[in-house]
Coordinates of C-alpha atoms and ligand atoms in Angstrom, one line a residue:
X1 CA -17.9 -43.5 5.6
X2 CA -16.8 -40.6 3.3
X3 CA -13.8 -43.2 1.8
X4 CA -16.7 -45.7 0.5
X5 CA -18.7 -42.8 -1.6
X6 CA -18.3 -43.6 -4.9
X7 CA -18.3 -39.9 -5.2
X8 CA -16.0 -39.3 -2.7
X9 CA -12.7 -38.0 -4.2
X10 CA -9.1 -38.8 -3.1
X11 CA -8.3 -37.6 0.7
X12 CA -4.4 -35.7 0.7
X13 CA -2.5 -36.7 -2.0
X14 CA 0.8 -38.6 -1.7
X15 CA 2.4 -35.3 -2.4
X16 CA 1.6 -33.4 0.1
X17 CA 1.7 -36.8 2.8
X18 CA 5.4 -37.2 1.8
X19 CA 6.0 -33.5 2.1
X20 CA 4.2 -32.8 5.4
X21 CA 6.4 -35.7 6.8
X22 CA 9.0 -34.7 5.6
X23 CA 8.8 -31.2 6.5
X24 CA 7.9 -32.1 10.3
X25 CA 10.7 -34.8 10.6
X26 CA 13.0 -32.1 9.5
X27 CA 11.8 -29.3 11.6
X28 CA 12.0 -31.6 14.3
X29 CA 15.4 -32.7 13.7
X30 CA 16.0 -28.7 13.4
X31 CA 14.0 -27.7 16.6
X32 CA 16.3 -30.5 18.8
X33 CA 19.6 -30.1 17.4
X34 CA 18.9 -26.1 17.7
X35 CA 17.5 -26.8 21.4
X36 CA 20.6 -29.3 22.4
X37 CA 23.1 -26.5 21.3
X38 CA 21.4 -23.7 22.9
X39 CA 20.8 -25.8 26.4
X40 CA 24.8 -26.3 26.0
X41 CA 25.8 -23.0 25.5
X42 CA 23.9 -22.4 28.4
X43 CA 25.2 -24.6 30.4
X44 CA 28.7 -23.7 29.1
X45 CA 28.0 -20.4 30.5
X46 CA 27.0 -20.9 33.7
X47 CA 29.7 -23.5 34.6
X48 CA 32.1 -20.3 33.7
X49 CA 30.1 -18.0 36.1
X50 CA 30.3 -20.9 38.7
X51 CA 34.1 -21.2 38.1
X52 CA 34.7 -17.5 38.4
X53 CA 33.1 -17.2 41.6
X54 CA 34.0 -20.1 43.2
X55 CA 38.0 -18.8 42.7
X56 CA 36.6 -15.3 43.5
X57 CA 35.6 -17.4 46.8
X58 CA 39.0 -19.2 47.1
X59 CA 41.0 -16.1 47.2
X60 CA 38.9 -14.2 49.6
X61 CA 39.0 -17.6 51.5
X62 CA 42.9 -17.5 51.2
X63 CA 43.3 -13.8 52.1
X64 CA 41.3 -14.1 55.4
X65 CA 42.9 -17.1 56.1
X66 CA 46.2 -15.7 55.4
X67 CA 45.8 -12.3 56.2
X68 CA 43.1 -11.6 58.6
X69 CA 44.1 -8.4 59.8
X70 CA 45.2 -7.0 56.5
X71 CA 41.9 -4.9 55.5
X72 CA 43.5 -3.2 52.7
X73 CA 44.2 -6.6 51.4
X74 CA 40.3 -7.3 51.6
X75 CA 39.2 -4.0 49.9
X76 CA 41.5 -4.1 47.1
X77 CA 40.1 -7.0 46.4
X78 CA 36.2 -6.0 46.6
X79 CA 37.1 -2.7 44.6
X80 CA 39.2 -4.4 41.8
X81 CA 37.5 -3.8 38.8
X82 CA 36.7 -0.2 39.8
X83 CA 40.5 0.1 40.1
X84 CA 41.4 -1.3 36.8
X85 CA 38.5 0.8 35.2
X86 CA 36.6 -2.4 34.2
X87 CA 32.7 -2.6 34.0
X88 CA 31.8 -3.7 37.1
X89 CA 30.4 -6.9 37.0
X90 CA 31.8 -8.6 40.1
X91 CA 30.2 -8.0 44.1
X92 CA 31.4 -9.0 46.6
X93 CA 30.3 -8.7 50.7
X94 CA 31.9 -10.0 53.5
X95 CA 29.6 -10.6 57.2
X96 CA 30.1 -11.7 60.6
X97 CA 28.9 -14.5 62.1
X98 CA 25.6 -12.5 62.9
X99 CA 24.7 -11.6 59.8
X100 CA 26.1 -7.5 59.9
X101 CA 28.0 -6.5 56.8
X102 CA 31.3 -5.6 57.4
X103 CA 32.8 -5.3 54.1
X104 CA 30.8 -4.6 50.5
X105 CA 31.4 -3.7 47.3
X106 CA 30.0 0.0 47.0
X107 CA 26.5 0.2 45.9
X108 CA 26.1 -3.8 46.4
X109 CA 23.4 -3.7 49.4
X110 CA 21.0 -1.0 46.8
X111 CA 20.7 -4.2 44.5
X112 CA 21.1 -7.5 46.0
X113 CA 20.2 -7.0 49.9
X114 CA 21.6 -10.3 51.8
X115 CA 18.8 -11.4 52.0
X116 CA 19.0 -12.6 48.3
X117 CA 21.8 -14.9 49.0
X118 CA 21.0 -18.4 50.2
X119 CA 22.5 -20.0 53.0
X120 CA 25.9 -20.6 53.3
X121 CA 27.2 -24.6 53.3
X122 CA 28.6 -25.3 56.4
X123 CA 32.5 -25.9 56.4
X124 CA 34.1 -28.8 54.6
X125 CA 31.2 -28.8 52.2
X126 CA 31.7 -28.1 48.8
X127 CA 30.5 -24.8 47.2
X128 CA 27.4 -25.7 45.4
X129 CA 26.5 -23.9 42.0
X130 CA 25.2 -20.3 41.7
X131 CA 21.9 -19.0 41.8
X132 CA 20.2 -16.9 39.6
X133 CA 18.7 -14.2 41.2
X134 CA 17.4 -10.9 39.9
X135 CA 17.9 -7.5 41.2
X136 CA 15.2 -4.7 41.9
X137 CA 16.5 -3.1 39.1
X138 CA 15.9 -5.9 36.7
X139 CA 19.8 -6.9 36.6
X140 CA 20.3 -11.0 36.6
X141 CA 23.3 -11.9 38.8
X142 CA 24.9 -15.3 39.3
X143 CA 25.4 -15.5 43.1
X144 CA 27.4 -17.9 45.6
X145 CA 27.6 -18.3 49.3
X146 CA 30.4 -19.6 51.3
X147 CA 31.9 -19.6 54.5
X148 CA 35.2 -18.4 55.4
X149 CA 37.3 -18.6 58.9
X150 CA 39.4 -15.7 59.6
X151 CA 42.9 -16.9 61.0
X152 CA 44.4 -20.2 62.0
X153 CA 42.3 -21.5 65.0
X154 CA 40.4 -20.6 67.3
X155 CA 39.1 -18.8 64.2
X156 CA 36.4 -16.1 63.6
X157 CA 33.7 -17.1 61.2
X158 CA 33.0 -14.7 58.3
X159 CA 30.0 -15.2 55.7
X160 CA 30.7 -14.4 52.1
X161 CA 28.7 -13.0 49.7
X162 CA 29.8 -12.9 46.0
X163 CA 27.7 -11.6 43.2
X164 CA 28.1 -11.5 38.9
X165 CA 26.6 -9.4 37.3
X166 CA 25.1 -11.5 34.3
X167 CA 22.6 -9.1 32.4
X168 CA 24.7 -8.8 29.6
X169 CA 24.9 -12.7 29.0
X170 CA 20.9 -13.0 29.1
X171 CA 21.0 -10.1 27.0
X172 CA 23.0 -12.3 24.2
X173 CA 21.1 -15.4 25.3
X174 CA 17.9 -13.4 24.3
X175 CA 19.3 -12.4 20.8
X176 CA 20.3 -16.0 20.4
X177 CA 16.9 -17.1 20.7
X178 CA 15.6 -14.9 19.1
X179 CA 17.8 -15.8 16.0
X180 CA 17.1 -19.3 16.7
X181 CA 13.5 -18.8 15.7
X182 CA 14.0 -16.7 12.6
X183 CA 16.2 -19.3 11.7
X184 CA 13.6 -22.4 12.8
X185 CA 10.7 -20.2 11.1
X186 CA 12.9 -20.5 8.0
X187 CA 13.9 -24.1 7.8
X188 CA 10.2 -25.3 8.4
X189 CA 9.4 -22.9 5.1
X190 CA 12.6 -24.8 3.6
X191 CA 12.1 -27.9 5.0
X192 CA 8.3 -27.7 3.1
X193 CA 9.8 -26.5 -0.3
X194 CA 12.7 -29.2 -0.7
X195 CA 10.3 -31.7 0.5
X196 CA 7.9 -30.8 -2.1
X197 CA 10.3 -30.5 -4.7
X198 CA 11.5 -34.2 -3.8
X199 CA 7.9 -36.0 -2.9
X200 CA 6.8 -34.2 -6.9
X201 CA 10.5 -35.8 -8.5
X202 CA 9.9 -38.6 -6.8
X203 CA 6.0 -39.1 -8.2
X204 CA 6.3 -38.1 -11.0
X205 CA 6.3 -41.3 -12.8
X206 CA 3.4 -41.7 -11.3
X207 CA 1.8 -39.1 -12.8
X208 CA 3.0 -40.2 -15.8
X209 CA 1.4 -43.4 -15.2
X210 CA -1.9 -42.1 -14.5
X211 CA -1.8 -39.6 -17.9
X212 CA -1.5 -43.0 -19.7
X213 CA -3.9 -44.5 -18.0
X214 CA -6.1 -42.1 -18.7
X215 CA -5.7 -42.4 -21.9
X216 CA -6.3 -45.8 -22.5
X217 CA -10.0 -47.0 -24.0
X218 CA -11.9 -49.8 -25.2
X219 CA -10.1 -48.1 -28.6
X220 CA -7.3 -48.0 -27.7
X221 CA -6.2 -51.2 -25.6
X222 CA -3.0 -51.7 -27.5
X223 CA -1.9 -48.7 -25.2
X224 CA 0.9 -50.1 -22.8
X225 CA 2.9 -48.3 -20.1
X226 CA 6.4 -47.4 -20.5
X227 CA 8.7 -49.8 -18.6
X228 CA 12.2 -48.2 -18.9
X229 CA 13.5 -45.9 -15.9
X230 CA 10.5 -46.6 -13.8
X231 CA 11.8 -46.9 -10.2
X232 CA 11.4 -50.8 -9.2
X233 CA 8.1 -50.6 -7.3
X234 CA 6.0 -48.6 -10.1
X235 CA 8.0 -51.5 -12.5
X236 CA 6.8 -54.3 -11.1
X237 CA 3.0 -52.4 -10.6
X238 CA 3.4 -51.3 -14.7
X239 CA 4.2 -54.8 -15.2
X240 CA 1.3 -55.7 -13.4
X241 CA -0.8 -53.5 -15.0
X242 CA 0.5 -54.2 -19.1
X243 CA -0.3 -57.8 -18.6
X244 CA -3.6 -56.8 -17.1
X245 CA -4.3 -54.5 -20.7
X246 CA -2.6 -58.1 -22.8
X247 CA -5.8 -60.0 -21.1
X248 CA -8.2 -57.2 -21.7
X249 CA -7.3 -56.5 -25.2
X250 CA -7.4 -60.5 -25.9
X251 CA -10.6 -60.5 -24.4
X252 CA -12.2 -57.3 -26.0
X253 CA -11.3 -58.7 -29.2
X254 CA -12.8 -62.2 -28.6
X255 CA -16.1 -60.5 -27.6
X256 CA -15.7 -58.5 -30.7
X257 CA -14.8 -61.3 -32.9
X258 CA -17.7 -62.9 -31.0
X259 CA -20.5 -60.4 -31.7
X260 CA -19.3 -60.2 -35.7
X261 CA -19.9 -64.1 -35.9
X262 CA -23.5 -63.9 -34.1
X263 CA -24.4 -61.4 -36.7
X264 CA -23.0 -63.2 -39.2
X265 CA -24.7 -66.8 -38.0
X266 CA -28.1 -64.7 -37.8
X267 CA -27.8 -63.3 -41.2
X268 CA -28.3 -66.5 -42.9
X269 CA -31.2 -67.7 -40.9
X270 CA -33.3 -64.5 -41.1
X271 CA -32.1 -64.1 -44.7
X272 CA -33.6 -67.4 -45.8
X273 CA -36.9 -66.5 -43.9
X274 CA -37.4 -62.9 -45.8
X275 CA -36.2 -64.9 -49.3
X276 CA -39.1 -67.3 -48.5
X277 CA -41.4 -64.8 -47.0
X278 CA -40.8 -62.6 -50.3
X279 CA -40.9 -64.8 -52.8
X280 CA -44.6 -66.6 -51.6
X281 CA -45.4 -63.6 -51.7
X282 CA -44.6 -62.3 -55.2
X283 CA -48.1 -63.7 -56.5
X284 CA -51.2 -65.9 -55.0
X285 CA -49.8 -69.7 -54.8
X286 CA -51.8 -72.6 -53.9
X287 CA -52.1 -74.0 -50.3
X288 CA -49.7 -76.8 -50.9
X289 CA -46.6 -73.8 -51.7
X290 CA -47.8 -72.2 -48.8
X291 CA -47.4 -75.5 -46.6
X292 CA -43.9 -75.4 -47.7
X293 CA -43.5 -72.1 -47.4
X294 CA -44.2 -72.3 -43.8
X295 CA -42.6 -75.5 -42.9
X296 CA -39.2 -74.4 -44.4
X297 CA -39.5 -70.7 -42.2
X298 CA -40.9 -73.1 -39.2
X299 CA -36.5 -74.9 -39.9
X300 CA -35.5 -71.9 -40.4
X301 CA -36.7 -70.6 -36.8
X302 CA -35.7 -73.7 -35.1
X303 CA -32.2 -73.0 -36.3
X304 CA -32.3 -69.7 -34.7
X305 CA -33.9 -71.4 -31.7
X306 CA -31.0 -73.3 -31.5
X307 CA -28.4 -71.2 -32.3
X308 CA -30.1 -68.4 -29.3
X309 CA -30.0 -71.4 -27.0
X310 CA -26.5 -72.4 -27.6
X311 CA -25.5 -68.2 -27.3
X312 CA -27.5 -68.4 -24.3
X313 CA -25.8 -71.6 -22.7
X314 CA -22.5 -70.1 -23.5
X315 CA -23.2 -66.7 -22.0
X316 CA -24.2 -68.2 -18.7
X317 CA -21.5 -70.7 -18.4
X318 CA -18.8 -68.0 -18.7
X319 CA -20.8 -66.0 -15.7
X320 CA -18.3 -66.5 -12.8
X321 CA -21.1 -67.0 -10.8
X322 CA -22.8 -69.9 -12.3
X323 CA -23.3 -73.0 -10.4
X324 CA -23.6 -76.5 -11.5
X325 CA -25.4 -79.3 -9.4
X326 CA -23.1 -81.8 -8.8
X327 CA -24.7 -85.2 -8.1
X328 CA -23.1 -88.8 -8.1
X329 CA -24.2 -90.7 -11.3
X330 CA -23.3 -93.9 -12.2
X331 CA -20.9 -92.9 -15.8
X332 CA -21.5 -96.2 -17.2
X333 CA -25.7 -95.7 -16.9
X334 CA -25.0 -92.4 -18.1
X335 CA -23.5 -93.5 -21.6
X336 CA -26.0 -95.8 -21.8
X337 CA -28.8 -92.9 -21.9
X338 CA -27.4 -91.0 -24.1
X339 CA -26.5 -93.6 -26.7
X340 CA -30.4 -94.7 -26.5
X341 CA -31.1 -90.8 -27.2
X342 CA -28.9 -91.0 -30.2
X343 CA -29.3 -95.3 -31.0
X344 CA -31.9 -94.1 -34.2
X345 CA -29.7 -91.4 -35.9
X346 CA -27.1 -94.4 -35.4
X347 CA -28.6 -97.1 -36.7
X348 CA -30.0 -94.3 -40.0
X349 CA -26.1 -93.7 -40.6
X350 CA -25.6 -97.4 -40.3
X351 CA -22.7 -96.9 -37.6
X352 CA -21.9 -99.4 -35.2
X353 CA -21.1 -98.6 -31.3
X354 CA -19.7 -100.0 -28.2
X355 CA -19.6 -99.0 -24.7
X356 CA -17.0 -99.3 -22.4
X357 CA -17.0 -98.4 -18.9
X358 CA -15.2 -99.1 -15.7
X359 CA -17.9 -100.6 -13.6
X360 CA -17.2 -98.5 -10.9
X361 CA -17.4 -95.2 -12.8
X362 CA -19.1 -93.0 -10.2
X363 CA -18.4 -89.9 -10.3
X364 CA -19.8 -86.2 -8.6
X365 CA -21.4 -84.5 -12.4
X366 CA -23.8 -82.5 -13.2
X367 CA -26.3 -84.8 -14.7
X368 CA -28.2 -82.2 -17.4
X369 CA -25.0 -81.1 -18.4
X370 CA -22.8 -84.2 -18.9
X371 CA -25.7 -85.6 -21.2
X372 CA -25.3 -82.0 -23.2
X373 CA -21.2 -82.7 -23.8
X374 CA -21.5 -86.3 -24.3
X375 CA -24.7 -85.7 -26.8
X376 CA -22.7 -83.0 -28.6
X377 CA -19.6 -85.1 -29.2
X378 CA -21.5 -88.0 -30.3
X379 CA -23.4 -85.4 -32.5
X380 CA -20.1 -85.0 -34.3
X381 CA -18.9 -88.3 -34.5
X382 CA -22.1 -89.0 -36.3
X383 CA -21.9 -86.4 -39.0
X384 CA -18.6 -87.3 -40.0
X385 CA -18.6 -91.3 -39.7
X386 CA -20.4 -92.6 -43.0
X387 CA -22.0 -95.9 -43.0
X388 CA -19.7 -99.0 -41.7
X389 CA -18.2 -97.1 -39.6
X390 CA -18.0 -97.1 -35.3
X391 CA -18.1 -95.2 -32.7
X392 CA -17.1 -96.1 -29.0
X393 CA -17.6 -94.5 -25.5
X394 CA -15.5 -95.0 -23.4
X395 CA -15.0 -94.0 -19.4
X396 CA -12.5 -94.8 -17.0
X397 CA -10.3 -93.2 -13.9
X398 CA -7.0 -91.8 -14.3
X399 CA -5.8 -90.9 -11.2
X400 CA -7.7 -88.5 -9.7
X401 CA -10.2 -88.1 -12.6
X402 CA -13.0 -88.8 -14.7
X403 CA -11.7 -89.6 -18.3
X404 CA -14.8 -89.9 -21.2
X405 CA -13.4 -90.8 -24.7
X406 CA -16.0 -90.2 -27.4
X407 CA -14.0 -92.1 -30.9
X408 CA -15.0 -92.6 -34.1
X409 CA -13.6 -94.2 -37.3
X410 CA -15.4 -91.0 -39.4
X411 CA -13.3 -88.3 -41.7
X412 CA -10.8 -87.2 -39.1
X413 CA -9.8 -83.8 -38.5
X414 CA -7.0 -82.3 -40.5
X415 CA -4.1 -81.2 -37.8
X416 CA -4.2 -77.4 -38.8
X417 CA -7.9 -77.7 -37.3
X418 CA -7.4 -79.3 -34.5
X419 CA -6.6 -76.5 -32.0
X420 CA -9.4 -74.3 -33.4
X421 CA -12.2 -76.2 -33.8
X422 CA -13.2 -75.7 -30.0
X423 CA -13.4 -71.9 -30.7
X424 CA -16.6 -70.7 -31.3
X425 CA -18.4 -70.8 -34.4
X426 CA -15.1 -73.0 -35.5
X427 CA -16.0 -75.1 -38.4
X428 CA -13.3 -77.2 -39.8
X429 CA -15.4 -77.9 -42.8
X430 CA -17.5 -74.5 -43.0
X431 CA -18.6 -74.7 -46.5
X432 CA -20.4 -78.1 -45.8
X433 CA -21.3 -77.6 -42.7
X434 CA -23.8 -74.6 -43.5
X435 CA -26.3 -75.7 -45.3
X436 CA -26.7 -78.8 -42.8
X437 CA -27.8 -76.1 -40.0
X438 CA -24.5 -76.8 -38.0
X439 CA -23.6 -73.3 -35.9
X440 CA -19.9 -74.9 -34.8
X441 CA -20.7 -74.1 -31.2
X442 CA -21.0 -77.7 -30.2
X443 CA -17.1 -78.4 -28.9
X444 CA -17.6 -74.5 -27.1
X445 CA -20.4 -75.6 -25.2
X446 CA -18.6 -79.2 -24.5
X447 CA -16.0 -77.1 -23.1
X448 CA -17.2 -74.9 -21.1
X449 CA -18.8 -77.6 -19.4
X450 CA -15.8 -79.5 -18.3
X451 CA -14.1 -75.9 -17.9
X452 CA -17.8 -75.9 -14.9
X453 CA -16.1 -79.1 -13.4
X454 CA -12.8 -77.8 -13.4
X455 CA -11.9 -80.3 -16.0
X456 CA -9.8 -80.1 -19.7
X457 CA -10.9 -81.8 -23.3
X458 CA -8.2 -82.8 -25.7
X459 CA -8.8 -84.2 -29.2
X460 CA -6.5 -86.3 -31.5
X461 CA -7.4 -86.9 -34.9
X462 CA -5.8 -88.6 -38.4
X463 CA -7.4 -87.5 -41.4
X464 CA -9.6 -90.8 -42.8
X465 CA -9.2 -92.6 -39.6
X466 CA -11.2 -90.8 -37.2
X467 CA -11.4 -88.7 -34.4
X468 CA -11.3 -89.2 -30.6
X469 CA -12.2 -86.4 -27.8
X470 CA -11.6 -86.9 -24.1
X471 CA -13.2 -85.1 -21.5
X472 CA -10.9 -85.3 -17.8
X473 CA -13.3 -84.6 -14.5
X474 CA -11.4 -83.9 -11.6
X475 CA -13.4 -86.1 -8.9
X476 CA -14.7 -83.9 -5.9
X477 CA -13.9 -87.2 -3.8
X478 CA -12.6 -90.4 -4.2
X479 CA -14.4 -93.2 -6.2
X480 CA -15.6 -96.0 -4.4
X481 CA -13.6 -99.1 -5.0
Ligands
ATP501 N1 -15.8 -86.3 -34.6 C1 -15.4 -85.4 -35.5 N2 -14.9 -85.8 -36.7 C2 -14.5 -84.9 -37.7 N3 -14.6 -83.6 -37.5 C3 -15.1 -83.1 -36.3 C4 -15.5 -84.0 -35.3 N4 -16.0 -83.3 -34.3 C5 -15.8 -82.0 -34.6 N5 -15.3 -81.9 -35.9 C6 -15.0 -80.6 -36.6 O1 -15.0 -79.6 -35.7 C7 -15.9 -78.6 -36.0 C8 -16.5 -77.9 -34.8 O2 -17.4 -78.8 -34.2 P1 -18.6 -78.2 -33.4 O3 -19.3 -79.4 -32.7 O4 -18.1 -77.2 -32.5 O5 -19.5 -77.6 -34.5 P2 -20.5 -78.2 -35.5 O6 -20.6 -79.7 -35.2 O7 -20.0 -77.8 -36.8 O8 -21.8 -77.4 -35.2 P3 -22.8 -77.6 -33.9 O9 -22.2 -78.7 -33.1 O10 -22.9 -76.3 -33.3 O11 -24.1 -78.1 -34.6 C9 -16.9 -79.3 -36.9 O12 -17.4 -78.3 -37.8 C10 -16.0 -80.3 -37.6 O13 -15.4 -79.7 -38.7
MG502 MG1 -21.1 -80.4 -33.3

């Protein structure tokens, strides 16, 4: 579909959306209000042609009635308006019973023939509304029918006829509507201008928005949108977006913080191996110099092994999409492993240790992986507990997690340490720990393994009393009692 191209570029814009609504609810609003009049003035009319002929009706009703011989009475009546020198507009015909004229206005049966007239109600029935008919001649007339009795009873039947001429009223009816659509024609071209004026007002802090927006690069994070006098939807979306630029930017500069420590890790390493590499071979040395030549590069590269491996580990680990496999291992067994892995170094370093464990520490862990945090934190505690010294392991349930506690009596962290030593590369003691191969990414990687588990780490240390990290696993179900 052509809105999932990548390529595909925006459909209308909001502009002209909001103006071609607008512009048709106006015109529409315009077309009905102009229609409603015009169907009322109209109707206005008509109900006037109706009222003039229905008394035109009356009276002729009233003279027969009254006066049914008085002919002259009649004809003054038909010939009115040629009397008073008016435009004739008014006809008028009287028949018998049968259908024969007997009276007309002059020149009426030339344009409306009786048979133009429709039939008459019968008597005591109320005088309908006019017709509309239209002469041979093209005239429109407004015409009515009626019945009339000639005298007091037995009475004579007569059939009128009366006619209005109404040619001149379409005539201004057709000049009104033809005003009306100049006039409709206009306020759709209105209509379209205001409501492009308003739909471009009312974006443009929009526009604004995407200029900034546009400007923003990896550069240029800092960038933020302007808040003040934005209109409360485009606020909160601006709000939206700054905080979305305050992750980004903390982000971009962690990974760029992030890249100038791996260069600065690998310096040393390859460094050392082109000072050794270089210096056996400044002039021909015996095989024993080149044994140790090559055994202090062969350190050298493990370092970097180790230091690739832990970059790797902590690369994958941040991937959204990596999972662990979660399996239910017995925490007490586990401890026990890993203090056999480490029981020499121990026992070198002349440190005591204990393990204590809930016996029914079972818990849903990945087992690879909870050996790797445990290892590193008991890495630690060895380097920096001297002989004499212990370290314990601890693991029990609080609540609805997993807590292990790695202690140690050793050196202690000083407090202005403590919140950065599980940043990476993060050495509290950097100037020692470099030349003893230490990278400081050990407490990273023990984090972003209980950060896999959906776990936290805390540490708590006093400076010459020791040190002691826990690690909290959220249980993926309930331990077994
Ligand atoms: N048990 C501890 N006692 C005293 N200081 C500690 C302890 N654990 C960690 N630290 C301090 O925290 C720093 C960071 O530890 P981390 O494990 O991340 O790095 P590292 O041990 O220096 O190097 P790596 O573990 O990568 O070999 C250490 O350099 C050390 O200064
Ligand atoms: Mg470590």
């Amino acid at each position: 579909m052509r809105r999932d191209h990548p390529s595909a570029g925006p459909t209308w814009s909001l502009a002209a959306r909001l103006t071609a609504c607008y512009a048709a609810t106006s015109f529409l609003l315009v077309l009905l209000s102009s229609g409603f009049l015009y169907r009322v003035l109209v109707n206005n009319l008509d109900r006037e042609d109706d009222e003039f002929l229905a008394d035109k009706v009356r009276i002729l009703q009233a003279l027969l009635w009254e006066k049914p011989d008085d002919a002259q009475a009649l004809r003054q009546e038909v010939e009115w308006e040629r009397r008073a020198s008016l435009p004739e507009r008014y006809k008028l015909r009287v028949l018998d019973d049968g259908g024969t004229t007997i009276l007309e206005s002059p020149g009426m049966s030339d344009l409306l023939g009786p048979n133009l007239f429709p039939e008459p109600p019968a008597f005591g029935h109320a005088l309908g509304p006019g017709v509309d008919v239209r002469a041979p001649g093209g005239r429109s007339f407004r015409v009515l029918t009626a019945r009339a009795a000639v005298g007091p009873p037995p009475a004579v039947a007569r059939v009128l006829h009366v006619a209005l001429d109404r040619t001149a009223e379409e005539e201004l009816l057709t000049r009104y509507r033809a005003r009306l659509w100049i006039v409709l024609t206009l306020a759709i071209a209105l209509c379209a201008a205001a409501g492009h004026q308003i739909a471009r007002r009312g974006l443009r802090p929009v526009a604004a928005m995407s200029e900034t927006a546009s400007r923003i690069r990896s550069t240029s994070l800092r960038e933020r949108f302007e808040l003040p006098g934005l209109p409360a939807e485009l606020f909160l979306l601006a709000g939206a977006f700054n905080e979305m630029l305050d992750r980004l930017e903390t982000s971009f500069q962690r990974l760029t913080q992030f890249s100038a420590d791996i260069a600065h890790e690998l310096r040393t390493p390859v460094n050392n191996l082109r000072g050794e590499a270089e210096v056996a071979l400044d002039k021909t040395r015996t095989p024993d110099e080149y044994r140790d030549v090559l055994g202090s590069c062969l350190e050298e590269c493990e370092r970097l092994a180790r230091l690739i491996d832990s970059l790797l580990f902590l690369a994958r680990a941040e991937d959204p999409q990596t999972q662990i496999e979660r399996r239910p291992l017995d925490v007490t067994r586990e401890l026990e492993t890993v203090r056999a892995m480490y029981e020499a170094t121990a026992v070198e370093a002349g440190v005591q240790w204990t393990v204590v464990a809930d016996c029914a520490a079972h818990a849903e862990l990945d087992r690879a992986l909870f050996h790797r945090a445990v290892g590193n934190l008991v890495a630690n505690a060895l380097a920096h507990t001297g002989p004499g010294g212990s370290i314990r392991l601890a693991a029990s349930f609080d609540g609805a997690a997993l807590r292990v506690e790695v202690s140690d009596t050793g050196s202690g962290v000083p407090p202005e340490h403590l919140r950065k030593v599980w940043d990476r590369f993060y050495r509290a003691d950097a100037a020692r720990s470099g030349e003893s191969g230490r990278t400081g990414l050990g407490l990273a990687i023990v984090k972003s393994i209980v950060t896999l588990h959906g776990g936290s780490v805390e540490m708590t240390s006093e400076v010459g009393r020791g040190t002691s990290v826990s690690l909290r696993f959220p249980l993926s179900r309930a331990p077994d009692d």
